[in-house]
Amino acid sequence: MEKGLSGLRGRVFELSDVFYFSKKGLEAIVEDEVTQRFSSEELVSWNLLTRTNVNFQYISPKLTMVWVLGVLIRYCFLLPLRVTLAFIGISLLIIGTTLVGQLPDSRIKNWLSELVHLTCCRICVRSLSGTIHYHNKQYRPQKGGICVANHTSPIDVLILTTDGCYAMVGQVHGGLMGIIQRAMVKACPHVWFERSEMKDRHLVTKRLREHVADKKKLPILIFPEGTCINNTSVMMFKKGSFEIGGTIYPVAIKYNPQFGDAFWNSSKYGMVSYLLRIMTSWAIVCDVWYMPPMTREEGEDAVQFANRVKSAIAVQGGLTELPWDGGLKRAKVKDTFKEEQQKNYSKMIVGNGSPNLELD
């Protein structure tokens, strides 16, 4: 904006300068770079899924026949098989982790726990017809470290756990998810928090530091964005994950939307409807890049470290790097942030912060 404005005006403020800001404001209202990250990615061509055909006004008879055949295959053949596999995987996970949890702490228990987690997660990924390509496996997260990745969907956990075990971090849930969490924590040292504890930032940091301090425990898996983004960009990383200390293992995840949309728009779809959309897609195809471990440099604060890791993930995954907080998905912009932007605009008007107004 500063470059564009400098080419339209002279050295002093003119009333016509307002029109440039008005134009940019209208463009932002029509399509800004933040809210579009919270909706599904637009496809260049139709992938024969009903939900991606909203903008098509005409379909040829031949293409319609192909689409109908695809519906029959996805709903009458693939869906029952996928639901069956998912039921088997979840049931084995609950039963297996419950049984392993009864054993005393030992190497055998840890080995059995990892075996159960890997086997069950791989079955669940098969239920989604998941095709995953892992790159740079020599950089896989090690015990005592922290794995951070961009966040698109709840199935990100399955995608990563198919290739290695992690200690999960999250809030305690009820229902089926709560049953799974209680069973998993018996066999593996996952870190679950009550809703009241999640608000206590110091308590969360303390428990995570205690986990990282034990080099025999599995690496912690954290998604610093704090919300699901549509896999076209990486938004602001919360600094809390980078204040713990220890080694950070960045991981970039990039889905191929041509075979199925993995993005979970939680404000629009519930978990059940989301899983139905996933299981009636053609497949879930994605690439996972493990990246060299990173540590906090001397004189670098948590925010700078978080931005450095975010930039590395964005470059590796071919994603757009944005400074905005993913919390804008549900919350309003803070007044302090608005004031900061207003100051930047005023500096552009007066010329790099140096008032240069001609007064009569």
PDB file of C-alpha atoms in Angstrom, residues 60-339:
ATOM      1  CA  SER A  60     -23.097 -32.311 -20.031  1.00  0.00           C
ATOM      2  CA  PRO A  61     -25.121 -35.569 -20.006  1.00  0.00           C
ATOM      3  CA  LYS A  62     -21.931 -37.637 -20.244  1.00  0.00           C
ATOM      4  CA  LEU A  63     -20.367 -35.851 -17.275  1.00  0.00           C
ATOM      5  CA  THR A  64     -23.605 -36.261 -15.324  1.00  0.00           C
ATOM      6  CA  MET A  65     -23.482 -40.014 -15.885  1.00  0.00           C
ATOM      7  CA  VAL A  66     -19.898 -40.130 -14.653  1.00  0.00           C
ATOM      8  CA  TRP A  67     -20.890 -38.120 -11.576  1.00  0.00           C
ATOM      9  CA  VAL A  68     -23.834 -40.455 -10.804  1.00  0.00           C
ATOM     10  CA  LEU A  69     -21.505 -43.451 -11.115  1.00  0.00           C
ATOM     11  CA  GLY A  70     -19.100 -41.749  -8.740  1.00  0.00           C
ATOM     12  CA  VAL A  71     -21.877 -41.159  -6.180  1.00  0.00           C
ATOM     13  CA  LEU A  72     -22.814 -44.840  -6.281  1.00  0.00           C
ATOM     14  CA  ILE A  73     -19.202 -45.899  -5.790  1.00  0.00           C
ATOM     15  CA  ARG A  74     -18.514 -43.429  -2.968  1.00  0.00           C
ATOM     16  CA  TYR A  75     -21.745 -43.890  -0.987  1.00  0.00           C
ATOM     17  CA  CYS A  76     -22.688 -47.521  -1.712  1.00  0.00           C
ATOM     18  CA  PHE A  77     -19.255 -49.157  -1.852  1.00  0.00           C
ATOM     19  CA  LEU A  78     -16.543 -47.005  -0.276  1.00  0.00           C
ATOM     20  CA  LEU A  79     -18.553 -45.523   2.622  1.00  0.00           C
ATOM     21  CA  PRO A  80     -19.638 -48.851   4.207  1.00  0.00           C
ATOM     22  CA  LEU A  81     -16.087 -50.208   3.958  1.00  0.00           C
ATOM     23  CA  ARG A  82     -14.606 -47.046   5.450  1.00  0.00           C
ATOM     24  CA  VAL A  83     -17.088 -46.934   8.334  1.00  0.00           C
ATOM     25  CA  THR A  84     -16.306 -50.589   9.102  1.00  0.00           C
ATOM     26  CA  LEU A  85     -12.567 -49.932   9.107  1.00  0.00           C
ATOM     27  CA  ALA A  86     -12.977 -46.850  11.301  1.00  0.00           C
ATOM     28  CA  PHE A  87     -15.084 -48.835  13.789  1.00  0.00           C
ATOM     29  CA  ILE A  88     -12.453 -51.599  13.917  1.00  0.00           C
ATOM     30  CA  GLY A  89      -9.611 -49.103  14.368  1.00  0.00           C
ATOM     31  CA  ILE A  90     -11.314 -47.121  17.161  1.00  0.00           C
ATOM     32  CA  SER A  91     -12.476 -50.288  18.955  1.00  0.00           C
ATOM     33  CA  LEU A  92      -9.002 -51.819  18.860  1.00  0.00           C
ATOM     34  CA  LEU A  93      -7.509 -48.542  20.106  1.00  0.00           C
ATOM     35  CA  ILE A  94      -9.831 -48.395  23.125  1.00  0.00           C
ATOM     36  CA  ILE A  95      -9.451 -52.088  23.980  1.00  0.00           C
ATOM     37  CA  GLY A  96      -5.714 -52.228  23.286  1.00  0.00           C
ATOM     38  CA  THR A  97      -4.731 -49.125  25.255  1.00  0.00           C
ATOM     39  CA  THR A  98      -6.953 -50.186  28.157  1.00  0.00           C
ATOM     40  CA  LEU A  99      -5.264 -53.600  28.361  1.00  0.00           C
ATOM     41  CA  VAL A 100      -1.740 -52.201  27.934  1.00  0.00           C
ATOM     42  CA  GLY A 101      -2.503 -49.628  30.638  1.00  0.00           C
ATOM     43  CA  GLN A 102      -2.867 -52.438  33.181  1.00  0.00           C
ATOM     44  CA  LEU A 103       0.796 -53.417  32.780  1.00  0.00           C
ATOM     45  CA  PRO A 104       3.503 -51.967  35.058  1.00  0.00           C
ATOM     46  CA  ASP A 105       5.776 -49.313  33.593  1.00  0.00           C
ATOM     47  CA  SER A 106       8.498 -51.004  31.590  1.00  0.00           C
ATOM     48  CA  ARG A 107      10.069 -51.127  28.144  1.00  0.00           C
ATOM     49  CA  ILE A 108       7.611 -53.840  27.130  1.00  0.00           C
ATOM     50  CA  LYS A 109       4.661 -51.602  28.054  1.00  0.00           C
ATOM     51  CA  ASN A 110       6.100 -48.705  26.038  1.00  0.00           C
ATOM     52  CA  TRP A 111       6.720 -50.984  23.063  1.00  0.00           C
ATOM     53  CA  LEU A 112       3.217 -52.440  23.191  1.00  0.00           C
ATOM     54  CA  SER A 113       1.709 -48.960  23.584  1.00  0.00           C
ATOM     55  CA  GLU A 114       3.495 -47.670  20.482  1.00  0.00           C
ATOM     56  CA  LEU A 115       2.498 -50.813  18.575  1.00  0.00           C
ATOM     57  CA  VAL A 116      -1.183 -50.368  19.470  1.00  0.00           C
ATOM     58  CA  HIS A 117      -1.160 -46.643  18.609  1.00  0.00           C
ATOM     59  CA  LEU A 118       0.600 -47.146  15.270  1.00  0.00           C
ATOM     60  CA  THR A 119      -1.542 -50.112  14.217  1.00  0.00           C
ATOM     61  CA  CYS A 120      -4.870 -48.499  15.107  1.00  0.00           C
ATOM     62  CA  CYS A 121      -3.995 -45.124  13.564  1.00  0.00           C
ATOM     63  CA  ARG A 122      -2.941 -46.840  10.345  1.00  0.00           C
ATOM     64  CA  ILE A 123      -6.265 -48.677  10.214  1.00  0.00           C
ATOM     65  CA  CYS A 124      -8.102 -45.367  10.716  1.00  0.00           C
ATOM     66  CA  VAL A 125      -6.088 -43.723   7.928  1.00  0.00           C
ATOM     67  CA  ARG A 126      -6.996 -46.642   5.652  1.00  0.00           C
ATOM     68  CA  SER A 127     -10.639 -45.909   6.461  1.00  0.00           C
ATOM     69  CA  LEU A 128     -10.099 -42.517   4.786  1.00  0.00           C
ATOM     70  CA  SER A 129      -8.259 -44.050   1.801  1.00  0.00           C
ATOM     71  CA  GLY A 130      -5.292 -42.025   2.987  1.00  0.00           C
ATOM     72  CA  THR A 131      -2.267 -41.789   0.705  1.00  0.00           C
ATOM     73  CA  ILE A 132       0.591 -40.108   2.555  1.00  0.00           C
ATOM     74  CA  HIS A 133       4.052 -39.294   1.238  1.00  0.00           C
ATOM     75  CA  TYR A 134       6.648 -38.714   3.962  1.00  0.00           C
ATOM     76  CA  HIS A 135       9.793 -36.765   3.110  1.00  0.00           C
ATOM     77  CA  ASN A 136      13.125 -36.414   4.967  1.00  0.00           C
ATOM     78  CA  LYS A 137      12.440 -39.171   7.486  1.00  0.00           C
ATOM     79  CA  GLN A 138      15.866 -38.646   9.013  1.00  0.00           C
ATOM     80  CA  TYR A 139      14.416 -35.544  10.704  1.00  0.00           C
ATOM     81  CA  ARG A 140      11.526 -37.313  12.423  1.00  0.00           C
ATOM     82  CA  PRO A 141      10.832 -35.901  15.921  1.00  0.00           C
ATOM     83  CA  GLN A 142      12.799 -37.575  18.694  1.00  0.00           C
ATOM     84  CA  LYS A 143      11.870 -38.311  22.297  1.00  0.00           C
ATOM     85  CA  GLY A 144      12.067 -35.327  24.610  1.00  0.00           C
ATOM     86  CA  GLY A 145      11.365 -32.912  21.762  1.00  0.00           C
ATOM     87  CA  ILE A 146       8.387 -30.864  20.565  1.00  0.00           C
ATOM     88  CA  CYS A 147       6.798 -31.443  17.165  1.00  0.00           C
ATOM     89  CA  VAL A 148       4.988 -28.390  15.744  1.00  0.00           C
ATOM     90  CA  ALA A 149       2.978 -28.454  12.523  1.00  0.00           C
ATOM     91  CA  ASN A 150       0.466 -26.388  10.566  1.00  0.00           C
ATOM     92  CA  HIS A 151      -3.137 -27.310  11.364  1.00  0.00           C
ATOM     93  CA  THR A 152      -5.839 -28.111   8.810  1.00  0.00           C
ATOM     94  CA  SER A 153      -7.977 -30.832  10.328  1.00  0.00           C
ATOM     95  CA  PRO A 154      -8.344 -33.179  13.323  1.00  0.00           C
ATOM     96  CA  ILE A 155      -7.024 -35.935  11.068  1.00  0.00           C
ATOM     97  CA  ASP A 156      -3.624 -34.203  11.114  1.00  0.00           C
ATOM     98  CA  VAL A 157      -3.011 -36.275  14.245  1.00  0.00           C
ATOM     99  CA  LEU A 158      -3.729 -39.517  12.378  1.00  0.00           C
ATOM    100  CA  ILE A 159      -1.559 -38.445   9.453  1.00  0.00           C
ATOM    101  CA  LEU A 160       1.464 -37.905  11.717  1.00  0.00           C
ATOM    102  CA  THR A 161       0.841 -40.807  14.111  1.00  0.00           C
ATOM    103  CA  THR A 162       0.815 -43.237  11.192  1.00  0.00           C
ATOM    104  CA  ASP A 163       4.584 -42.746  10.914  1.00  0.00           C
ATOM    105  CA  GLY A 164       5.492 -42.345  14.592  1.00  0.00           C
ATOM    106  CA  CYS A 165       4.025 -42.033  18.080  1.00  0.00           C
ATOM    107  CA  TYR A 166       3.494 -38.722  19.872  1.00  0.00           C
ATOM    108  CA  ALA A 167       2.249 -37.488  23.213  1.00  0.00           C
ATOM    109  CA  MET A 168      -0.925 -35.547  22.527  1.00  0.00           C
ATOM    110  CA  VAL A 169      -1.772 -32.246  24.189  1.00  0.00           C
ATOM    111  CA  GLY A 170      -5.348 -31.071  24.456  1.00  0.00           C
ATOM    112  CA  GLN A 171      -8.495 -30.432  26.418  1.00  0.00           C
ATOM    113  CA  VAL A 172     -10.495 -33.175  28.096  1.00  0.00           C
ATOM    114  CA  HIS A 173     -13.665 -34.004  26.131  1.00  0.00           C
ATOM    115  CA  GLY A 174     -16.829 -35.945  26.842  1.00  0.00           C
ATOM    116  CA  GLY A 175     -18.661 -38.619  24.866  1.00  0.00           C
ATOM    117  CA  LEU A 176     -16.779 -40.968  22.538  1.00  0.00           C
ATOM    118  CA  MET A 177     -13.777 -38.636  22.374  1.00  0.00           C
ATOM    119  CA  GLY A 178     -13.563 -38.677  26.166  1.00  0.00           C
ATOM    120  CA  ILE A 179     -13.624 -42.488  26.241  1.00  0.00           C
ATOM    121  CA  ILE A 180     -10.781 -42.601  23.716  1.00  0.00           C
ATOM    122  CA  GLN A 181      -8.754 -40.035  25.690  1.00  0.00           C
ATOM    123  CA  ARG A 182      -9.143 -41.897  28.986  1.00  0.00           C
ATOM    124  CA  ALA A 183      -8.120 -45.172  27.356  1.00  0.00           C
ATOM    125  CA  MET A 184      -5.102 -43.669  25.578  1.00  0.00           C
ATOM    126  CA  VAL A 185      -3.682 -41.926  28.645  1.00  0.00           C
ATOM    127  CA  LYS A 186      -3.513 -45.265  30.488  1.00  0.00           C
ATOM    128  CA  ALA A 187      -1.007 -46.621  28.003  1.00  0.00           C
ATOM    129  CA  CYS A 188       0.859 -43.447  27.012  1.00  0.00           C
ATOM    130  CA  PRO A 189       1.718 -40.207  28.869  1.00  0.00           C
ATOM    131  CA  HIS A 190      -0.573 -37.881  26.938  1.00  0.00           C
ATOM    132  CA  VAL A 191      -1.163 -34.447  28.457  1.00  0.00           C
ATOM    133  CA  TRP A 192      -4.877 -33.715  28.867  1.00  0.00           C
ATOM    134  CA  PHE A 193      -6.176 -30.570  30.568  1.00  0.00           C
ATOM    135  CA  GLU A 194      -9.488 -29.726  32.142  1.00  0.00           C
ATOM    136  CA  ARG A 195     -11.257 -26.671  30.714  1.00  0.00           C
ATOM    137  CA  SER A 196     -10.392 -24.638  33.850  1.00  0.00           C
ATOM    138  CA  GLU A 197      -6.724 -25.626  33.597  1.00  0.00           C
ATOM    139  CA  MET A 198      -6.461 -24.567  29.943  1.00  0.00           C
ATOM    140  CA  LYS A 199      -7.027 -20.970  31.034  1.00  0.00           C
ATOM    141  CA  ASP A 200      -4.077 -21.198  33.436  1.00  0.00           C
ATOM    142  CA  ARG A 201      -1.184 -20.593  31.046  1.00  0.00           C
ATOM    143  CA  HIS A 202       1.489 -21.098  33.714  1.00  0.00           C
ATOM    144  CA  LEU A 203       0.073 -24.477  34.741  1.00  0.00           C
ATOM    145  CA  VAL A 204       0.006 -25.668  31.127  1.00  0.00           C
ATOM    146  CA  THR A 205       3.600 -24.529  30.570  1.00  0.00           C
ATOM    147  CA  LYS A 206       4.742 -26.234  33.788  1.00  0.00           C
ATOM    148  CA  ARG A 207       3.253 -29.605  32.826  1.00  0.00           C
ATOM    149  CA  LEU A 208       4.687 -29.431  29.319  1.00  0.00           C
ATOM    150  CA  ARG A 209       8.144 -28.568  30.643  1.00  0.00           C
ATOM    151  CA  GLU A 210       8.010 -31.526  32.996  1.00  0.00           C
ATOM    152  CA  HIS A 211       7.169 -33.762  30.049  1.00  0.00           C
ATOM    153  CA  VAL A 212       9.950 -32.393  27.823  1.00  0.00           C
ATOM    154  CA  ALA A 213      12.494 -32.710  30.651  1.00  0.00           C
ATOM    155  CA  ASP A 214      12.083 -36.496  30.574  1.00  0.00           C
ATOM    156  CA  LYS A 215      14.042 -37.613  27.494  1.00  0.00           C
ATOM    157  CA  LYS A 216      12.440 -41.055  27.652  1.00  0.00           C
ATOM    158  CA  LYS A 217       8.960 -39.725  26.912  1.00  0.00           C
ATOM    159  CA  LEU A 218       7.485 -39.392  23.444  1.00  0.00           C
ATOM    160  CA  PRO A 219       7.759 -36.052  21.623  1.00  0.00           C
ATOM    161  CA  ILE A 220       4.867 -33.670  22.228  1.00  0.00           C
ATOM    162  CA  LEU A 221       2.657 -32.880  19.229  1.00  0.00           C
ATOM    163  CA  ILE A 222       1.415 -29.268  19.179  1.00  0.00           C
ATOM    164  CA  PHE A 223      -0.422 -27.176  16.570  1.00  0.00           C
ATOM    165  CA  PRO A 224       0.593 -23.586  17.465  1.00  0.00           C
ATOM    166  CA  GLU A 225      -2.018 -21.935  15.224  1.00  0.00           C
ATOM    167  CA  GLY A 226      -4.697 -23.037  17.678  1.00  0.00           C
ATOM    168  CA  THR A 227      -7.357 -23.501  14.985  1.00  0.00           C
ATOM    169  CA  CYS A 228      -7.867 -25.154  11.608  1.00  0.00           C
ATOM    170  CA  ILE A 229      -6.758 -23.217   8.500  1.00  0.00           C
ATOM    171  CA  ASN A 230      -7.731 -24.269   4.957  1.00  0.00           C
ATOM    172  CA  ASN A 231      -4.197 -25.453   4.051  1.00  0.00           C
ATOM    173  CA  THR A 232      -3.439 -22.523   1.755  1.00  0.00           C
ATOM    174  CA  SER A 233      -1.530 -20.540   4.382  1.00  0.00           C
ATOM    175  CA  VAL A 234       0.104 -20.563   7.803  1.00  0.00           C
ATOM    176  CA  MET A 235      -1.199 -18.058  10.338  1.00  0.00           C
ATOM    177  CA  MET A 236       0.298 -16.734  13.565  1.00  0.00           C
ATOM    178  CA  PHE A 237       1.928 -19.288  15.875  1.00  0.00           C
ATOM    179  CA  LYS A 238       1.084 -18.830  19.549  1.00  0.00           C
ATOM    180  CA  LYS A 239       4.282 -18.187  21.500  1.00  0.00           C
ATOM    181  CA  GLY A 240       3.393 -20.528  24.387  1.00  0.00           C
ATOM    182  CA  SER A 241       4.720 -23.591  22.568  1.00  0.00           C
ATOM    183  CA  PHE A 242       8.085 -21.902  22.125  1.00  0.00           C
ATOM    184  CA  GLU A 243       8.513 -20.794  25.751  1.00  0.00           C
ATOM    185  CA  ILE A 244       8.771 -24.358  27.018  1.00  0.00           C
ATOM    186  CA  GLY A 245      12.355 -24.857  25.915  1.00  0.00           C
ATOM    187  CA  GLY A 246      13.869 -27.915  24.284  1.00  0.00           C
ATOM    188  CA  THR A 247      14.239 -28.827  20.637  1.00  0.00           C
ATOM    189  CA  ILE A 248      11.537 -27.952  18.108  1.00  0.00           C
ATOM    190  CA  TYR A 249      10.896 -30.348  15.215  1.00  0.00           C
ATOM    191  CA  PRO A 250       8.951 -28.470  12.501  1.00  0.00           C
ATOM    192  CA  VAL A 251       6.644 -30.478  10.233  1.00  0.00           C
ATOM    193  CA  ALA A 252       4.841 -29.171   7.135  1.00  0.00           C
ATOM    194  CA  ILE A 253       1.590 -30.855   6.018  1.00  0.00           C
ATOM    195  CA  LYS A 254       0.119 -30.165   2.587  1.00  0.00           C
ATOM    196  CA  TYR A 255      -3.107 -31.837   1.375  1.00  0.00           C
ATOM    197  CA  ASN A 256      -4.113 -32.316  -2.249  1.00  0.00           C
ATOM    198  CA  PRO A 257      -7.679 -30.880  -2.474  1.00  0.00           C
ATOM    199  CA  GLN A 258      -8.300 -32.489  -5.845  1.00  0.00           C
ATOM    200  CA  PHE A 259      -9.186 -35.824  -4.218  1.00  0.00           C
ATOM    201  CA  GLY A 260     -10.945 -34.511  -1.106  1.00  0.00           C
ATOM    202  CA  ASP A 261     -11.125 -31.438   1.103  1.00  0.00           C
ATOM    203  CA  ALA A 262      -9.495 -32.203   4.461  1.00  0.00           C
ATOM    204  CA  PHE A 263     -10.193 -28.761   5.945  1.00  0.00           C
ATOM    205  CA  TRP A 264     -12.573 -28.749   8.925  1.00  0.00           C
ATOM    206  CA  ASN A 265     -14.684 -25.623   9.088  1.00  0.00           C
ATOM    207  CA  SER A 266     -15.760 -26.121  12.707  1.00  0.00           C
ATOM    208  CA  SER A 267     -18.052 -23.074  12.636  1.00  0.00           C
ATOM    209  CA  LYS A 268     -20.066 -24.631   9.798  1.00  0.00           C
ATOM    210  CA  TYR A 269     -19.846 -28.402  10.280  1.00  0.00           C
ATOM    211  CA  GLY A 270     -19.993 -30.623  13.340  1.00  0.00           C
ATOM    212  CA  MET A 271     -17.592 -33.527  13.794  1.00  0.00           C
ATOM    213  CA  VAL A 272     -20.052 -36.160  12.525  1.00  0.00           C
ATOM    214  CA  SER A 273     -20.970 -34.244   9.350  1.00  0.00           C
ATOM    215  CA  TYR A 274     -17.288 -33.471   8.768  1.00  0.00           C
ATOM    216  CA  LEU A 275     -16.314 -37.158   9.016  1.00  0.00           C
ATOM    217  CA  LEU A 276     -19.149 -38.029   6.615  1.00  0.00           C
ATOM    218  CA  ARG A 277     -17.765 -35.517   4.100  1.00  0.00           C
ATOM    219  CA  ILE A 278     -14.288 -36.975   4.474  1.00  0.00           C
ATOM    220  CA  MET A 279     -15.435 -40.587   4.155  1.00  0.00           C
ATOM    221  CA  THR A 280     -17.446 -39.827   1.006  1.00  0.00           C
ATOM    222  CA  SER A 281     -14.509 -38.135  -0.710  1.00  0.00           C
ATOM    223  CA  TRP A 282     -12.347 -39.964  -3.205  1.00  0.00           C
ATOM    224  CA  ALA A 283      -9.316 -40.094  -0.951  1.00  0.00           C
ATOM    225  CA  ILE A 284      -7.131 -38.072   1.401  1.00  0.00           C
ATOM    226  CA  VAL A 285      -3.816 -37.417  -0.309  1.00  0.00           C
ATOM    227  CA  CYS A 286      -1.111 -35.393   1.387  1.00  0.00           C
ATOM    228  CA  ASP A 287       2.619 -34.775   1.705  1.00  0.00           C
ATOM    229  CA  VAL A 288       4.439 -34.531   5.020  1.00  0.00           C
ATOM    230  CA  TRP A 289       7.854 -32.897   5.238  1.00  0.00           C
ATOM    231  CA  TYR A 290       9.996 -33.464   8.328  1.00  0.00           C
ATOM    232  CA  MET A 291      12.388 -30.555   8.761  1.00  0.00           C
ATOM    233  CA  PRO A 292      15.735 -30.151  10.559  1.00  0.00           C
ATOM    234  CA  PRO A 293      15.362 -29.543  14.321  1.00  0.00           C
ATOM    235  CA  MET A 294      15.449 -25.926  15.466  1.00  0.00           C
ATOM    236  CA  THR A 295      16.410 -24.376  18.805  1.00  0.00           C
ATOM    237  CA  ARG A 296      16.009 -20.917  20.237  1.00  0.00           C
ATOM    238  CA  GLU A 297      18.975 -18.705  19.398  1.00  0.00           C
ATOM    239  CA  GLU A 298      20.756 -16.436  21.818  1.00  0.00           C
ATOM    240  CA  GLY A 299      18.919 -13.128  22.260  1.00  0.00           C
ATOM    241  CA  GLU A 300      15.822 -14.464  20.466  1.00  0.00           C
ATOM    242  CA  ASP A 301      12.496 -14.209  22.278  1.00  0.00           C
ATOM    243  CA  ALA A 302       9.615 -16.682  21.980  1.00  0.00           C
ATOM    244  CA  VAL A 303       7.724 -14.588  19.409  1.00  0.00           C
ATOM    245  CA  GLN A 304      10.731 -14.289  17.106  1.00  0.00           C
ATOM    246  CA  PHE A 305      11.441 -18.003  17.436  1.00  0.00           C
ATOM    247  CA  ALA A 306       7.813 -18.842  16.636  1.00  0.00           C
ATOM    248  CA  ASN A 307       7.890 -16.633  13.529  1.00  0.00           C
ATOM    249  CA  ARG A 308      11.132 -18.246  12.358  1.00  0.00           C
ATOM    250  CA  VAL A 309       9.652 -21.734  12.667  1.00  0.00           C
ATOM    251  CA  LYS A 310       6.424 -20.602  10.975  1.00  0.00           C
ATOM    252  CA  SER A 311       8.362 -19.158   8.024  1.00  0.00           C
ATOM    253  CA  ALA A 312      10.279 -22.404   7.575  1.00  0.00           C
ATOM    254  CA  ILE A 313       7.063 -24.459   7.540  1.00  0.00           C
ATOM    255  CA  ALA A 314       5.393 -22.065   5.073  1.00  0.00           C
ATOM    256  CA  VAL A 315       8.321 -22.215   2.653  1.00  0.00           C
ATOM    257  CA  GLN A 316       8.607 -26.005   2.805  1.00  0.00           C
ATOM    258  CA  GLY A 317       4.885 -26.638   2.369  1.00  0.00           C
ATOM    259  CA  GLY A 318       4.383 -24.004  -0.329  1.00  0.00           C
ATOM    260  CA  LEU A 319       1.953 -22.105   1.912  1.00  0.00           C
ATOM    261  CA  THR A 320       1.305 -18.379   2.239  1.00  0.00           C
ATOM    262  CA  GLU A 321       2.707 -16.895   5.441  1.00  0.00           C
ATOM    263  CA  LEU A 322       0.310 -14.538   7.225  1.00  0.00           C
ATOM    264  CA  PRO A 323       0.878 -12.542  10.440  1.00  0.00           C
ATOM    265  CA  TRP A 324      -2.793 -12.696  11.495  1.00  0.00           C
ATOM    266  CA  ASP A 325      -4.068 -14.578  14.531  1.00  0.00           C
ATOM    267  CA  GLY A 326      -6.186 -17.633  13.709  1.00  0.00           C
ATOM    268  CA  GLY A 327      -8.363 -16.629  16.657  1.00  0.00           C
ATOM    269  CA  LEU A 328      -9.992 -14.065  14.333  1.00  0.00           C
ATOM    270  CA  LYS A 329     -12.007 -17.033  13.115  1.00  0.00           C
ATOM    271  CA  ARG A 330     -14.327 -16.475  16.089  1.00  0.00           C
ATOM    272  CA  ALA A 331     -13.106 -13.370  17.933  1.00  0.00           C
ATOM    273  CA  LYS A 332     -13.094  -9.695  16.985  1.00  0.00           C
ATOM    274  CA  VAL A 333      -9.937  -7.725  16.259  1.00  0.00           C
ATOM    275  CA  LYS A 334      -8.431  -6.132  19.372  1.00  0.00           C
ATOM    276  CA  ASP A 335      -8.625  -2.336  19.645  1.00  0.00           C
ATOM    277  CA  THR A 336      -4.857  -2.115  20.199  1.00  0.00           C
ATOM    278  CA  PHE A 337      -4.247  -3.849  16.878  1.00  0.00           C
ATOM    279  CA  LYS A 338      -6.638  -1.481  15.114  1.00  0.00           C
ATOM    280  CA  GLU A 339      -4.812   1.502  16.598  1.00  0.00           C
TER     281      GLU A 339
END
